[in-house]
mmCIF file of C-alpha atoms in Angstrom:
data_model
loop_
_atom_site.group_PDB
_atom_site.id
_atom_site.type_symbol
_atom_site.label_atom_id
_atom_site.label_comp_id
_atom_site.label_asym_id
_atom_site.label_seq_id
_atom_site.Cartn_x
_atom_site.Cartn_y
_atom_site.Cartn_z
ATOM 1 C CA MET A 1 -126.074 21.133 78.916
ATOM 2 C CA GLU A 2 -127.190 24.165 77.233
ATOM 3 C CA LYS A 3 -126.962 24.854 72.874
ATOM 4 C CA SER A 4 -125.756 27.929 71.758
ATOM 5 C CA SER A 5 -127.872 30.288 70.930
ATOM 6 C CA ALA A 6 -128.361 33.192 68.443
ATOM 7 C CA ALA A 7 -129.793 36.662 67.461
ATOM 8 C CA ASP A 8 -131.766 35.613 64.728
ATOM 9 C CA PRO A 9 -131.401 39.371 63.082
ATOM 10 C CA THR A 10 -134.452 39.263 60.618
ATOM 11 C CA THR A 11 -137.248 38.227 63.476
ATOM 12 C CA GLY A 12 -135.678 39.400 66.854
ATOM 13 C CA GLY A 13 -135.626 35.749 68.116
ATOM 14 C CA THR A 14 -133.106 33.336 68.371
ATOM 15 C CA THR A 15 -132.589 30.051 66.274
ATOM 16 C CA SER A 16 -130.250 27.165 67.025
ATOM 17 C CA ALA A 17 -127.183 26.310 65.235
ATOM 18 C CA GLY A 18 -128.242 24.553 62.010
ATOM 19 C CA THR A 19 -131.244 26.141 61.656
ATOM 20 C CA THR A 20 -133.567 28.860 60.780
ATOM 21 C CA SER A 21 -135.768 30.779 61.842
ATOM 22 C CA GLY A 22 -138.691 29.604 60.673
ATOM 23 C CA GLY A 23 -137.334 25.679 60.983
ATOM 24 C CA ALA A 24 -135.818 25.256 57.187
ATOM 25 C CA THR A 25 -132.064 23.901 56.639
ATOM 26 C CA SER A 26 -130.261 26.050 54.909
ATOM 27 C CA GLY A 27 -129.806 23.236 52.255
ATOM 28 C CA GLY A 28 -133.779 23.912 52.085
ATOM 29 C CA SER A 29 -132.973 27.685 51.767
ATOM 30 C CA ARG A 30 -131.029 26.664 48.502
ATOM 31 C CA LEU A 31 -133.440 24.656 47.258
ATOM 32 C CA ASP A 32 -136.247 27.563 47.458
ATOM 33 C CA ARG A 33 -133.659 29.794 45.704
ATOM 34 C CA LEU A 34 -133.176 27.746 43.510
ATOM 35 C CA ARG A 35 -136.881 27.570 41.890
ATOM 36 C CA LEU A 36 -137.486 31.160 41.620
ATOM 37 C CA GLY A 37 -139.051 32.033 38.436
ATOM 38 C CA GLY A 38 -140.158 28.172 37.588
ATOM 39 C CA PHE A 39 -136.486 27.161 36.962
ATOM 40 C CA ARG A 40 -135.331 23.799 37.866
ATOM 41 C CA LEU A 41 -132.325 21.941 39.622
ATOM 42 C CA GLY A 42 -130.110 20.362 35.956
ATOM 43 C CA GLY A 43 -132.722 21.990 33.960
ATOM 44 C CA GLY A 44 -134.292 25.138 32.469
ATOM 45 C CA ALA A 45 -137.091 27.069 32.888
ATOM 46 C CA ALA A 46 -140.345 24.420 32.263
ATOM 47 C CA GLY A 47 -141.610 26.019 29.435
ATOM 48 C CA GLY A 48 -139.230 26.021 27.933
ATOM 49 C CA ASP A 49 -138.888 23.065 28.013
ATOM 50 C CA ARG A 50 -142.850 22.253 25.880
ATOM 51 C CA ARG A 51 -141.177 24.751 23.593
ATOM 52 C CA LEU A 52 -138.136 22.970 22.770
ATOM 53 C CA PRO A 53 -140.031 19.721 20.939
ATOM 54 C CA VAL A 54 -142.465 22.002 19.302
ATOM 55 C CA LEU A 55 -139.547 23.936 17.795
ATOM 56 C CA ALA A 56 -137.978 20.397 16.971
ATOM 57 C CA TRP A 57 -141.098 19.704 15.124
ATOM 58 C CA ALA A 58 -140.988 23.104 13.222
ATOM 59 C CA LEU A 59 -137.807 22.477 11.863
ATOM 60 C CA SER A 60 -138.312 19.217 10.609
ATOM 61 C CA VAL A 61 -141.883 20.389 8.274
ATOM 62 C CA LEU A 62 -140.124 23.376 6.540
ATOM 63 C CA LEU A 63 -136.733 21.173 6.695
ATOM 64 C CA VAL A 64 -139.448 18.589 4.595
ATOM 65 C CA VAL A 65 -141.330 21.631 2.356
ATOM 66 C CA ALA A 66 -138.277 22.706 1.217
ATOM 67 C CA LEU A 67 -136.759 19.840 -0.124
ATOM 68 C CA ALA A 68 -140.298 19.139 -2.226
ATOM 69 C CA GLY A 69 -139.962 22.279 -3.240
ATOM 70 C CA LEU A 70 -136.234 21.002 -4.526
ATOM 71 C CA VAL A 71 -137.462 17.852 -5.187
ATOM 72 C CA VAL A 72 -140.634 20.346 -8.415
ATOM 73 C CA ALA A 73 -137.715 22.415 -8.977
ATOM 74 C CA VAL A 74 -135.814 19.568 -10.057
ATOM 75 C CA VAL A 75 -137.961 17.059 -11.844
ATOM 76 C CA ALA A 76 -139.386 20.856 -13.733
ATOM 77 C CA LEU A 77 -135.510 21.866 -14.747
ATOM 78 C CA ARG A 78 -135.889 18.274 -16.126
ATOM 79 C CA GLN A 79 -138.652 18.044 -17.690
ATOM 80 C CA GLN A 80 -137.754 21.583 -19.691
ATOM 81 C CA ASP A 81 -134.419 19.961 -20.706
ATOM 82 C CA THR A 82 -135.866 17.151 -22.137
ATOM 83 C CA ARG A 83 -138.415 19.578 -24.142
ATOM 84 C CA ASN A 84 -135.263 21.151 -25.466
ATOM 85 C CA ASP A 85 -133.549 18.105 -26.137
ATOM 86 C CA ARG A 86 -136.050 17.319 -28.470
ATOM 87 C CA ARG A 87 -136.990 20.493 -29.704
ATOM 88 C CA LEU A 88 -133.663 20.102 -31.010
ATOM 89 C CA THR A 89 -133.147 17.246 -32.296
ATOM 90 C CA VAL A 90 -136.303 17.190 -34.063
ATOM 91 C CA MET A 91 -134.826 20.487 -36.008
ATOM 92 C CA GLN A 92 -132.108 19.611 -36.982
ATOM 93 C CA SER A 93 -133.210 15.610 -38.722
ATOM 94 C CA ALA A 94 -136.015 17.700 -40.403
ATOM 95 C CA ARG A 95 -132.808 20.213 -42.052
ATOM 96 C CA GLN A 96 -130.799 17.126 -42.367
ATOM 97 C CA ILE A 97 -133.884 15.526 -44.583
ATOM 98 C CA THR A 98 -134.739 18.526 -46.307
ATOM 99 C CA HIS A 99 -131.117 19.431 -47.302
ATOM 100 C CA ASP A 100 -130.896 15.884 -48.680
ATOM 101 C CA PHE A 101 -134.508 16.132 -50.465
ATOM 102 C CA THR A 102 -133.097 18.855 -52.295
ATOM 103 C CA THR A 103 -129.077 17.351 -53.164
ATOM 104 C CA TYR A 104 -128.722 15.185 -55.411
ATOM 105 C CA LYS A 105 -126.308 14.429 -58.725
ATOM 106 C CA TYR A 106 -127.314 13.288 -62.019
ATOM 107 C CA ASP A 107 -124.041 10.061 -61.689
ATOM 108 C CA THR A 108 -124.899 9.874 -57.242
ATOM 109 C CA TRP A 109 -128.786 9.352 -58.040
ATOM 110 C CA ASP A 110 -129.111 5.820 -56.325
ATOM 111 C CA ALA A 111 -127.114 6.871 -53.177
ATOM 112 C CA ASP A 112 -128.437 10.372 -52.811
ATOM 113 C CA ALA A 113 -132.363 8.522 -53.497
ATOM 114 C CA GLN A 114 -131.363 6.450 -50.243
ATOM 115 C CA ARG A 115 -130.180 8.882 -48.193
ATOM 116 C CA VAL A 116 -133.695 10.705 -48.720
ATOM 117 C CA ILE A 117 -135.332 6.969 -48.058
ATOM 118 C CA ASP A 118 -133.549 5.803 -45.130
ATOM 119 C CA GLY A 119 -134.530 8.582 -43.656
ATOM 120 C CA SER A 120 -138.322 8.778 -43.782
ATOM 121 C CA THR A 121 -141.057 6.478 -42.972
ATOM 122 C CA GLY A 122 -144.844 5.971 -43.703
ATOM 123 C CA GLN A 123 -146.273 7.765 -46.533
ATOM 124 C CA PHE A 124 -143.634 10.054 -48.036
ATOM 125 C CA LYS A 125 -141.344 7.034 -48.192
ATOM 126 C CA GLN A 126 -143.378 4.752 -49.995
ATOM 127 C CA GLU A 127 -144.461 7.150 -52.372
ATOM 128 C CA PHE A 128 -140.491 8.714 -52.456
ATOM 129 C CA SER A 129 -139.056 5.061 -53.072
ATOM 130 C CA ASN A 130 -141.905 3.936 -55.901
ATOM 131 C CA ALA A 131 -140.789 7.522 -57.687
ATOM 132 C CA ALA A 132 -137.111 7.175 -57.478
ATOM 133 C CA GLY A 133 -136.879 5.189 -60.725
ATOM 134 C CA SER A 134 -138.776 7.782 -63.515
ATOM 135 C CA LEU A 135 -136.887 10.490 -61.308
ATOM 136 C CA LYS A 136 -133.914 8.516 -62.446
ATOM 137 C CA THR A 137 -134.221 8.575 -65.497
ATOM 138 C CA THR A 138 -135.365 12.531 -65.806
ATOM 139 C CA VAL A 139 -132.269 13.148 -63.711
ATOM 140 C CA VAL A 140 -129.348 11.810 -65.254
ATOM 141 C CA SER A 141 -131.224 12.086 -68.402
ATOM 142 C CA GLY A 142 -130.877 15.580 -68.462
ATOM 143 C CA LYS A 143 -127.829 15.687 -65.959
ATOM 144 C CA VAL A 144 -129.142 17.728 -63.990
ATOM 145 C CA THR A 145 -127.617 18.803 -60.247
ATOM 146 C CA SER A 146 -128.786 19.818 -56.963
ATOM 147 C CA THR A 147 -126.588 21.659 -54.700
ATOM 148 C CA GLY A 148 -129.196 22.904 -51.757
ATOM 149 C CA GLU A 149 -128.784 24.593 -48.742
ATOM 150 C CA VAL A 150 -131.321 25.269 -45.738
ATOM 151 C CA LEU A 151 -131.673 29.004 -44.351
ATOM 152 C CA GLU A 152 -134.400 29.002 -42.071
ATOM 153 C CA ALA A 153 -135.675 26.080 -39.900
ATOM 154 C CA ALA A 154 -138.812 26.682 -37.558
ATOM 155 C CA VAL A 155 -140.623 23.601 -35.165
ATOM 156 C CA GLN A 156 -144.934 24.307 -35.129
ATOM 157 C CA SER A 157 -145.506 21.855 -32.913
ATOM 158 C CA VAL A 158 -144.242 18.470 -30.687
ATOM 159 C CA ASP A 159 -144.718 16.052 -28.416
ATOM 160 C CA THR A 160 -143.218 13.490 -27.145
ATOM 161 C CA ASP A 161 -143.427 11.423 -30.783
ATOM 162 C CA SER A 162 -144.579 13.468 -33.877
ATOM 163 C CA ALA A 163 -143.703 17.245 -35.136
ATOM 164 C CA GLN A 164 -144.942 19.298 -37.372
ATOM 165 C CA ILE A 165 -141.051 21.428 -38.873
ATOM 166 C CA LEU A 166 -141.186 24.585 -41.163
ATOM 167 C CA VAL A 167 -138.230 24.507 -43.286
ATOM 168 C CA VAL A 168 -136.463 27.372 -45.952
ATOM 169 C CA ALA A 169 -134.815 26.419 -48.155
ATOM 170 C CA ASP A 170 -132.672 27.245 -51.841
ATOM 171 C CA ALA A 171 -131.444 24.590 -54.166
ATOM 172 C CA VAL A 172 -128.881 25.481 -57.011
ATOM 173 C CA VAL A 173 -129.894 23.738 -60.025
ATOM 174 C CA ASN A 174 -127.917 22.644 -63.218
ATOM 175 C CA ASN A 175 -128.911 20.334 -66.238
ATOM 176 C CA ALA A 176 -127.900 20.643 -69.476
ATOM 177 C CA GLY A 177 -131.046 21.925 -71.104
ATOM 178 C CA GLN A 178 -130.193 25.743 -69.428
ATOM 179 C CA ASP A 179 -127.037 27.485 -69.629
ATOM 180 C CA GLY A 180 -126.309 28.525 -66.438
ATOM 181 C CA ALA A 181 -127.472 27.119 -63.153
ATOM 182 C CA LYS A 182 -131.076 28.766 -61.530
ATOM 183 C CA ARG A 183 -131.660 29.370 -57.854
ATOM 184 C CA ARG A 184 -134.795 27.813 -56.430
ATOM 185 C CA HIS A 185 -136.724 28.813 -53.486
ATOM 186 C CA TYR A 186 -138.462 26.225 -51.520
ATOM 187 C CA ARG A 187 -141.138 26.421 -48.243
ATOM 188 C CA ILE A 188 -141.394 23.457 -46.744
ATOM 189 C CA LYS A 189 -143.902 21.875 -44.060
ATOM 190 C CA LEU A 190 -142.356 18.188 -41.941
ATOM 191 C CA GLU A 191 -144.812 16.257 -40.304
ATOM 192 C CA MET A 192 -141.696 13.881 -38.539
ATOM 193 C CA VAL A 193 -142.208 10.898 -36.212
ATOM 194 C CA ARG A 194 -139.866 9.107 -34.479
ATOM 195 C CA GLU A 195 -139.031 5.705 -34.263
ATOM 196 C CA GLY A 196 -137.655 4.135 -31.656
ATOM 197 C CA ASP A 197 -134.723 7.298 -30.902
ATOM 198 C CA ARG A 198 -134.959 8.361 -34.509
ATOM 199 C CA TRP A 199 -136.942 11.082 -36.447
ATOM 200 C CA LEU A 200 -138.234 10.582 -39.544
ATOM 201 C CA VAL A 201 -140.551 11.765 -42.229
ATOM 202 C CA ALA A 202 -143.682 10.778 -42.777
ATOM 203 C CA ASP A 203 -144.947 13.762 -45.121
ATOM 204 C CA LEU A 204 -143.348 16.942 -47.101
ATOM 205 C CA GLN A 205 -145.470 18.748 -48.527
ATOM 206 C CA ALA A 206 -143.903 22.466 -50.775
ATOM 207 C CA VAL A 207 -145.780 25.238 -48.979
ATOM 208 C CA GLY A 208 -145.193 28.431 -51.183
#
């Protein structure tokens, strides 16, 4: 029995049913067309497959760099906050001890002097403690009162456990041997040291 045949319009020859003139099946022809341009079944371009891992690696590197930069920025900000807090704390302590040093009354001298001692350490604490008795005699006998006011304060230097602070203060002084109050002006340099969580004065000097 003869097979049906048809003329091949592209070659002028004949083909059997289910075949092409080149002998390849129609399924093979579709596969060839799918492979055009470097594409594969079920996927993209072969070159694209190779680029995807490189892109993922580059993105991961950028993410790591960004995170590292963020960590550095956060650490720097915290360190700056710590330095600012330290400056503020030591300056407040210096202002307080200056106020205590320039504020006293003849009838409350013991408590007033004790505040200065409590805010002191080292050489200054020893010197003031030794002089407190003779100072009391002068203050009580003259009925002296002094009211201090801190006008300005500035940090000259500061590190983790020591600082130098300049303070400008006035004091209004009254005593039994003078007519009316007198205002005294002080420029004081304080050497501050940290003991535990407190800043204490280790030295106090008038500088003008």
